[in-house]
PDB file of C-alpha atoms in Angstrom:
ATOM      1  CA  ARG U 317     102.085  18.969 -34.099  1.00  0.00           C
ATOM      2  CA  SER U 318      98.368  18.205 -33.904  1.00  0.00           C
ATOM      3  CA  GLY U 319      96.761  15.229 -35.595  1.00  0.00           C
ATOM      4  CA  GLY U 320      98.793  12.245 -36.716  1.00  0.00           C
ATOM      5  CA  SER U 321      98.656   8.660 -35.607  1.00  0.00           C
ATOM      6  CA  PRO U 322      96.998   7.836 -32.242  1.00  0.00           C
ATOM      7  CA  CYS U 323      99.988   5.564 -31.567  1.00  0.00           C
ATOM      8  CA  PRO U 324     103.129   7.383 -32.800  1.00  0.00           C
ATOM      9  CA  PRO U 325     106.574   5.782 -32.578  1.00  0.00           C
ATOM     10  CA  PRO U 326     108.689   6.571 -29.505  1.00  0.00           C
ATOM     11  CA  PRO U 327     111.147   9.450 -29.668  1.00  0.00           C
ATOM     12  CA  PRO U 328     114.751   8.452 -30.395  1.00  0.00           C
ATOM     13  CA  PRO U 329     117.206   8.437 -27.474  1.00  0.00           C
ATOM     14  CA  PRO U 330     119.597  11.391 -27.210  1.00  0.00           C
ATOM     15  CA  PRO U 331     122.920  11.030 -29.048  1.00  0.00           C
ATOM     16  CA  ASP U 332     124.889  10.964 -25.779  1.00  0.00           C
ATOM     17  CA  ASP U 333     122.680   8.293 -24.176  1.00  0.00           C
ATOM     18  CA  ASP U 334     124.632   6.183 -21.702  1.00  0.00           C
ATOM     19  CA  GLY U 335     122.004   3.448 -21.548  1.00  0.00           C
ATOM     20  CA  SER U 336     119.913   5.046 -18.806  1.00  0.00           C
ATOM     21  CA  TRP U 337     117.419   6.672 -21.192  1.00  0.00           C
ATOM     22  CA  SER U 338     113.840   5.457 -20.922  1.00  0.00           C
ATOM     23  CA  ASP U 339     110.911   6.093 -23.232  1.00  0.00           C
ATOM     24  CA  PRO U 340     108.818   8.948 -21.713  1.00  0.00           C
ATOM     25  CA  ASP U 341     105.793   7.585 -23.578  1.00  0.00           C
ATOM     26  CA  PRO U 342     106.031   3.763 -23.225  1.00  0.00           C
ATOM     27  CA  ARG U 343     104.454   1.416 -25.728  1.00  0.00           C
ATOM     28  CA  PRO U 344     101.624   0.270 -23.351  1.00  0.00           C
ATOM     29  CA  LYS U 345     100.430   3.862 -23.041  1.00  0.00           C
ATOM     30  CA  ARG U 346     100.541   4.385 -26.796  1.00  0.00           C
ATOM     31  CA  LEU U 347      98.647   1.134 -27.391  1.00  0.00           C
ATOM     32  CA  ARG U 348      96.079   2.191 -24.804  1.00  0.00           C
ATOM     33  CA  ARG U 349      95.528   5.478 -26.637  1.00  0.00           C
ATOM     34  CA  LEU U 350      95.183   3.606 -29.922  1.00  0.00           C
ATOM     35  CA  THR U 351      92.609   1.228 -28.392  1.00  0.00           C
ATOM     36  CA  SER U 352      90.753   4.195 -26.914  1.00  0.00           C
ATOM     37  CA  PHE U 353      90.652   5.899 -30.324  1.00  0.00           C
ATOM     38  CA  LEU U 354      89.393   2.720 -32.022  1.00  0.00           C
ATOM     39  CA  SER U 355      86.744   2.215 -29.312  1.00  0.00           C
ATOM     40  CA  GLN U 356      85.364   5.718 -29.841  1.00  0.00           C
ATOM     41  CA  ALA U 357      85.334   5.221 -33.606  1.00  0.00           C
ATOM     42  CA  ALA U 358      83.581   1.839 -33.283  1.00  0.00           C
ATOM     43  CA  PHE U 359      80.975   3.269 -30.894  1.00  0.00           C
ATOM     44  CA  THR U 360      80.200   6.161 -33.237  1.00  0.00           C
ATOM     45  CA  LEU U 361      79.944   3.817 -36.220  1.00  0.00           C
ATOM     46  CA  LEU U 362      77.708   1.304 -34.424  1.00  0.00           C
ATOM     47  CA  CYS U 363      75.422   4.076 -33.130  1.00  0.00           C
ATOM     48  CA  SER U 364      74.974   5.471 -36.630  1.00  0.00           C
ATOM     49  CA  LEU U 365      74.328   2.075 -38.224  1.00  0.00           C
ATOM     50  CA  ARG U 366      71.895   1.007 -35.499  1.00  0.00           C
ATOM     51  CA  ALA U 367      69.982   4.308 -35.537  1.00  0.00           C
ATOM     52  CA  ASP U 368      69.584   4.099 -39.333  1.00  0.00           C
ATOM     53  CA  SER U 369      68.495   0.427 -39.067  1.00  0.00           C
ATOM     54  CA  TYR U 370      71.415  -0.834 -41.162  1.00  0.00           C
ATOM     55  CA  ILE U 371      72.158  -3.349 -38.413  1.00  0.00           C
ATOM     56  CA  THR U 372      69.830  -5.024 -35.914  1.00  0.00           C
ATOM     57  CA  CYS U 373      72.161  -5.943 -33.071  1.00  0.00           C
ATOM     58  CA  THR U 374      71.256  -5.214 -29.446  1.00  0.00           C
ATOM     59  CA  TYR U 375      72.104  -1.854 -27.959  1.00  0.00           C
ATOM     60  CA  PHE U 376      74.362  -3.585 -25.474  1.00  0.00           C
ATOM     61  CA  VAL U 377      76.597  -4.511 -28.434  1.00  0.00           C
ATOM     62  CA  VAL U 378      76.406  -0.906 -29.639  1.00  0.00           C
ATOM     63  CA  PHE U 379      77.506   0.419 -26.248  1.00  0.00           C
ATOM     64  CA  SER U 380      80.236  -2.195 -25.722  1.00  0.00           C
ATOM     65  CA  PRO U 381      83.017  -0.083 -27.328  1.00  0.00           C
ATOM     66  CA  TYR U 382      81.975   2.826 -25.135  1.00  0.00           C
ATOM     67  CA  LEU U 383      82.292   0.669 -22.008  1.00  0.00           C
ATOM     68  CA  VAL U 384      85.749  -0.404 -23.179  1.00  0.00           C
ATOM     69  CA  TRP U 385      86.672   3.272 -23.602  1.00  0.00           C
ATOM     70  CA  GLU U 386      85.549   4.063 -20.051  1.00  0.00           C
ATOM     71  CA  ALA U 387      87.567   1.113 -18.725  1.00  0.00           C
ATOM     72  CA  LEU U 388      90.640   2.490 -20.493  1.00  0.00           C
ATOM     73  CA  ARG U 389      90.045   5.897 -18.918  1.00  0.00           C
ATOM     74  CA  VAL U 390      90.035   4.273 -15.487  1.00  0.00           C
ATOM     75  CA  LEU U 391      93.281   2.462 -16.290  1.00  0.00           C
ATOM     76  CA  SER U 392      94.936   5.672 -17.474  1.00  0.00           C
ATOM     77  CA  ASN U 393      94.161   7.354 -14.126  1.00  0.00           C
ATOM     78  CA  PHE U 394      94.946   4.319 -11.982  1.00  0.00           C
ATOM     79  CA  ASP U 395      98.596   5.165 -11.300  1.00  0.00           C
ATOM     80  CA  ALA U 396      97.762   8.674 -10.088  1.00  0.00           C
ATOM     81  CA  ALA U 397      94.846   7.431  -7.972  1.00  0.00           C
ATOM     82  CA  LYS U 398      96.828   4.787  -6.096  1.00  0.00           C
ATOM     83  CA  VAL U 399      99.724   7.094  -5.092  1.00  0.00           C
ATOM     84  CA  LYS U 400      99.844   7.546  -1.315  1.00  0.00           C
ATOM     85  CA  VAL U 401     100.783  11.105  -0.391  1.00  0.00           C
ATOM     86  CA  ILE U 402     100.867  12.789   3.013  1.00  0.00           C
ATOM     87  CA  SER U 403     102.085  16.159   4.238  1.00  0.00           C
ATOM     88  CA  TYR U 404     104.321  16.851   7.226  1.00  0.00           C
ATOM     89  CA  GLU U 405     101.403  18.645   8.848  1.00  0.00           C
ATOM     90  CA  GLU U 406      99.146  15.593   8.511  1.00  0.00           C
ATOM     91  CA  LEU U 407     101.903  13.388   9.937  1.00  0.00           C
ATOM     92  CA  SER U 408     102.362  15.713  12.903  1.00  0.00           C
ATOM     93  CA  GLU U 409      98.645  15.656  13.603  1.00  0.00           C
ATOM     94  CA  ALA U 410      98.461  11.862  13.290  1.00  0.00           C
ATOM     95  CA  TYR U 411     101.468  11.194  15.570  1.00  0.00           C
ATOM     96  CA  GLY U 412     100.865  14.083  17.949  1.00  0.00           C
ATOM     97  CA  LYS U 413     104.344  15.546  17.529  1.00  0.00           C
ATOM     98  CA  PRO U 414     106.322  17.501  14.926  1.00  0.00           C
ATOM     99  CA  VAL U 415     108.109  15.623  12.172  1.00  0.00           C
ATOM    100  CA  SER U 416     111.466  16.872  13.452  1.00  0.00           C
ATOM    101  CA  ASP U 417     110.940  14.734  16.576  1.00  0.00           C
ATOM    102  CA  PHE U 418     110.335  11.516  14.635  1.00  0.00           C
ATOM    103  CA  SER U 419     112.774   8.701  15.243  1.00  0.00           C
ATOM    104  CA  ALA U 420     114.629   7.020  12.390  1.00  0.00           C
ATOM    105  CA  SER U 421     112.399   3.941  12.661  1.00  0.00           C
ATOM    106  CA  GLU U 422     109.235   6.072  12.534  1.00  0.00           C
ATOM    107  CA  MET U 423     110.448   7.898   9.423  1.00  0.00           C
ATOM    108  CA  SER U 424     111.345   4.547   7.869  1.00  0.00           C
ATOM    109  CA  ASP U 425     107.832   3.237   8.540  1.00  0.00           C
ATOM    110  CA  VAL U 426     106.311   6.380   7.013  1.00  0.00           C
ATOM    111  CA  SER U 427     108.538   6.096   3.934  1.00  0.00           C
ATOM    112  CA  GLN U 428     107.468   2.476   3.430  1.00  0.00           C
ATOM    113  CA  GLU U 429     103.758   3.285   3.803  1.00  0.00           C
ATOM    114  CA  TYR U 430     103.629   6.437   1.647  1.00  0.00           C
ATOM    115  CA  ASP U 431     105.014   7.151  -1.806  1.00  0.00           C
ATOM    116  CA  LEU U 432     105.487  10.874  -1.210  1.00  0.00           C
ATOM    117  CA  VAL U 433     106.040  12.747   2.067  1.00  0.00           C
ATOM    118  CA  ARG U 434     106.472  16.505   1.709  1.00  0.00           C
ATOM    119  CA  PRO U 435     105.415  19.777   3.374  1.00  0.00           C
ATOM    120  CA  ALA U 436     101.905  20.864   2.354  1.00  0.00           C
ATOM    121  CA  SER U 437     103.381  23.912   0.614  1.00  0.00           C
ATOM    122  CA  ASP U 438     105.785  21.836  -1.485  1.00  0.00           C
ATOM    123  CA  PRO U 439     104.915  22.049  -5.229  1.00  0.00           C
ATOM    124  CA  GLU U 440     105.584  18.329  -5.721  1.00  0.00           C
ATOM    125  CA  TYR U 441     103.149  17.458  -2.933  1.00  0.00           C
ATOM    126  CA  MET U 442     100.487  19.810  -4.273  1.00  0.00           C
ATOM    127  CA  MET U 443     100.808  18.386  -7.794  1.00  0.00           C
ATOM    128  CA  ALA U 444     100.624  14.772  -6.596  1.00  0.00           C
ATOM    129  CA  LYS U 445      97.685  15.554  -4.302  1.00  0.00           C
ATOM    130  CA  SER U 446      95.819  17.355  -7.082  1.00  0.00           C
ATOM    131  CA  ALA U 447      96.481  14.521  -9.548  1.00  0.00           C
ATOM    132  CA  LYS U 448      95.274  11.946  -7.018  1.00  0.00           C
ATOM    133  CA  ASP U 449      92.075  13.897  -6.268  1.00  0.00           C
ATOM    134  CA  ASN U 450      91.368  14.473  -9.959  1.00  0.00           C
ATOM    135  CA  ALA U 451      91.912  10.788 -10.712  1.00  0.00           C
ATOM    136  CA  GLY U 452      89.479   9.812  -7.963  1.00  0.00           C
ATOM    137  CA  VAL U 453      86.818  12.154  -9.334  1.00  0.00           C
ATOM    138  CA  GLY U 454      87.517  10.818 -12.821  1.00  0.00           C
ATOM    139  CA  HIS U 455      86.900   7.271 -11.601  1.00  0.00           C
ATOM    140  CA  LEU U 456      83.555   8.337 -10.130  1.00  0.00           C
ATOM    141  CA  TRP U 457      82.496   9.950 -13.409  1.00  0.00           C
ATOM    142  CA  SER U 458      83.609   6.913 -15.405  1.00  0.00           C
ATOM    143  CA  ALA U 459      81.592   4.627 -13.138  1.00  0.00           C
ATOM    144  CA  ALA U 460      78.542   6.894 -13.466  1.00  0.00           C
ATOM    145  CA  ARG U 461      78.805   7.033 -17.254  1.00  0.00           C
ATOM    146  CA  ALA U 462      79.310   3.273 -17.529  1.00  0.00           C
ATOM    147  CA  CYS U 463      76.292   2.553 -15.319  1.00  0.00           C
ATOM    148  CA  ALA U 464      74.151   5.017 -17.257  1.00  0.00           C
ATOM    149  CA  ALA U 465      75.276   3.525 -20.591  1.00  0.00           C
ATOM    150  CA  ALA U 466      74.476  -0.022 -19.431  1.00  0.00           C
ATOM    151  CA  ALA U 467      71.069   1.109 -18.119  1.00  0.00           C
ATOM    152  CA  ALA U 468      70.342   2.970 -21.375  1.00  0.00           C
ATOM    153  CA  ALA U 469      71.225  -0.122 -23.427  1.00  0.00           C
ATOM    154  CA  ALA U 470      68.963  -2.301 -21.281  1.00  0.00           C
ATOM    155  CA  ASN U 471      66.136   0.230 -21.569  1.00  0.00           C
ATOM    156  CA  LEU U 472      66.498   0.539 -25.348  1.00  0.00           C
ATOM    157  CA  ASP U 473      66.608  -3.258 -25.761  1.00  0.00           C
ATOM    158  CA  GLY U 474      63.444  -3.627 -23.678  1.00  0.00           C
ATOM    159  CA  ASP U 475      65.161  -5.720 -21.017  1.00  0.00           C
ATOM    160  CA  VAL U 476      63.921  -3.214 -18.451  1.00  0.00           C
ATOM    161  CA  ASP U 477      61.146  -0.660 -18.603  1.00  0.00           C
ATOM    162  CA  CYS U 478      62.005   2.331 -16.454  1.00  0.00           C
ATOM    163  CA  SER U 479      61.921   6.099 -16.657  1.00  0.00           C
ATOM    164  CA  TRP U 480      64.841   7.781 -18.374  1.00  0.00           C
ATOM    165  CA  TRP U 481      65.188   9.872 -15.228  1.00  0.00           C
ATOM    166  CA  LEU U 482      66.190   6.683 -13.411  1.00  0.00           C
ATOM    167  CA  VAL U 483      68.659   5.763 -16.167  1.00  0.00           C
ATOM    168  CA  PHE U 484      70.631   8.927 -15.461  1.00  0.00           C
ATOM    169  CA  VAL U 485      70.468   8.701 -11.653  1.00  0.00           C
ATOM    170  CA  PRO U 486      74.220   7.852 -11.482  1.00  0.00           C
ATOM    171  CA  PHE U 487      74.966  11.251 -13.044  1.00  0.00           C
ATOM    172  CA  TRP U 488      72.859  13.087 -10.478  1.00  0.00           C
ATOM    173  CA  ALA U 489      74.474  11.129  -7.635  1.00  0.00           C
ATOM    174  CA  VAL U 490      78.052  11.890  -8.715  1.00  0.00           C
ATOM    175  CA  LEU U 491      77.185  15.494  -9.541  1.00  0.00           C
ATOM    176  CA  GLY U 492      75.759  15.908  -6.028  1.00  0.00           C
ATOM    177  CA  CYS U 493      78.906  14.396  -4.475  1.00  0.00           C
ATOM    178  CA  VAL U 494      81.183  16.648  -6.516  1.00  0.00           C
ATOM    179  CA  CYS U 495      79.178  19.761  -5.647  1.00  0.00           C
ATOM    180  CA  CYS U 496      79.120  18.915  -1.929  1.00  0.00           C
ATOM    181  CA  SER U 497      82.836  18.153  -1.965  1.00  0.00           C
ATOM    182  CA  GLY U 498      83.599  21.417  -3.753  1.00  0.00           C
ATOM    183  CA  CYS U 499      81.522  23.415  -1.296  1.00  0.00           C
ATOM    184  CA  ALA U 500      83.171  21.682   1.662  1.00  0.00           C
ATOM    185  CA  GLY U 501      86.612  22.403   0.183  1.00  0.00           C
ATOM    186  CA  ALA U 502      85.753  26.064  -0.330  1.00  0.00           C
ATOM    187  CA  VAL U 503      84.491  26.396   3.260  1.00  0.00           C
ATOM    188  CA  GLY U 504      87.631  24.692   4.582  1.00  0.00           C
ATOM    189  CA  ALA U 505      89.919  26.942   2.530  1.00  0.00           C
ATOM    190  CA  ALA U 506      88.057  30.035   3.750  1.00  0.00           C
ATOM    191  CA  ALA U 507      88.403  28.851   7.366  1.00  0.00           C
ATOM    192  CA  GLU U 508      92.153  28.276   6.902  1.00  0.00           C
ATOM    193  CA  MET U 509      92.644  31.739   5.419  1.00  0.00           C
ATOM    194  CA  ALA U 510      90.660  33.289   8.270  1.00  0.00           C
ATOM    195  CA  ALA U 511      92.813  31.426  10.809  1.00  0.00           C
ATOM    196  CA  MET U 512      96.027  32.605   9.081  1.00  0.00           C
ATOM    197  CA  ASP U 513      94.786  36.212   9.043  1.00  0.00           C
ATOM    198  CA  ALA U 514      93.904  35.986  12.742  1.00  0.00           C
ATOM    199  CA  ALA U 515      97.350  34.589  13.554  1.00  0.00           C
ATOM    200  CA  GLU U 516      99.022  37.490  11.799  1.00  0.00           C
TER     201      GLU U 516
END
């Protein structure tokens, strides 16, 4: 059901719960969503009041809820970003031998260093890898937006006097990185497909 409270109560445990049930949506996550919702509402309200001259606070105060919202976005992606994943193929290339030839101590070291070790074609590996990459890109965008918001507040308050083109430089920088990364990924995927076709 759409709408409702930003911080709904947790679902009840199943009737046959043996004590091992855990909340799939823990309270910290629900509180974080509630804080995120309130931050967006406060930012919208402060922007409207400041633009209509109902309040005379600095623009840094106006943008503060937005910066809190961006910080919460980073926190929400932190778990996915810090997961260490590696494929069997990457391990083989790093060690110079196939995974089947690894000793028990080597596999133990790998298991302690990485959270997930799977073949590159394994769905679990692909999902974890995609989530990690997306979280990393999300952190870059959050940093760019936060820097641009802080620069815009300083420019509006008169603390600095610079071109608005410079204020949004972080956006151009991240956009360039994302475009270059996407192009490099596409070229690499095309090269892999060409190599597979040649092998067949």
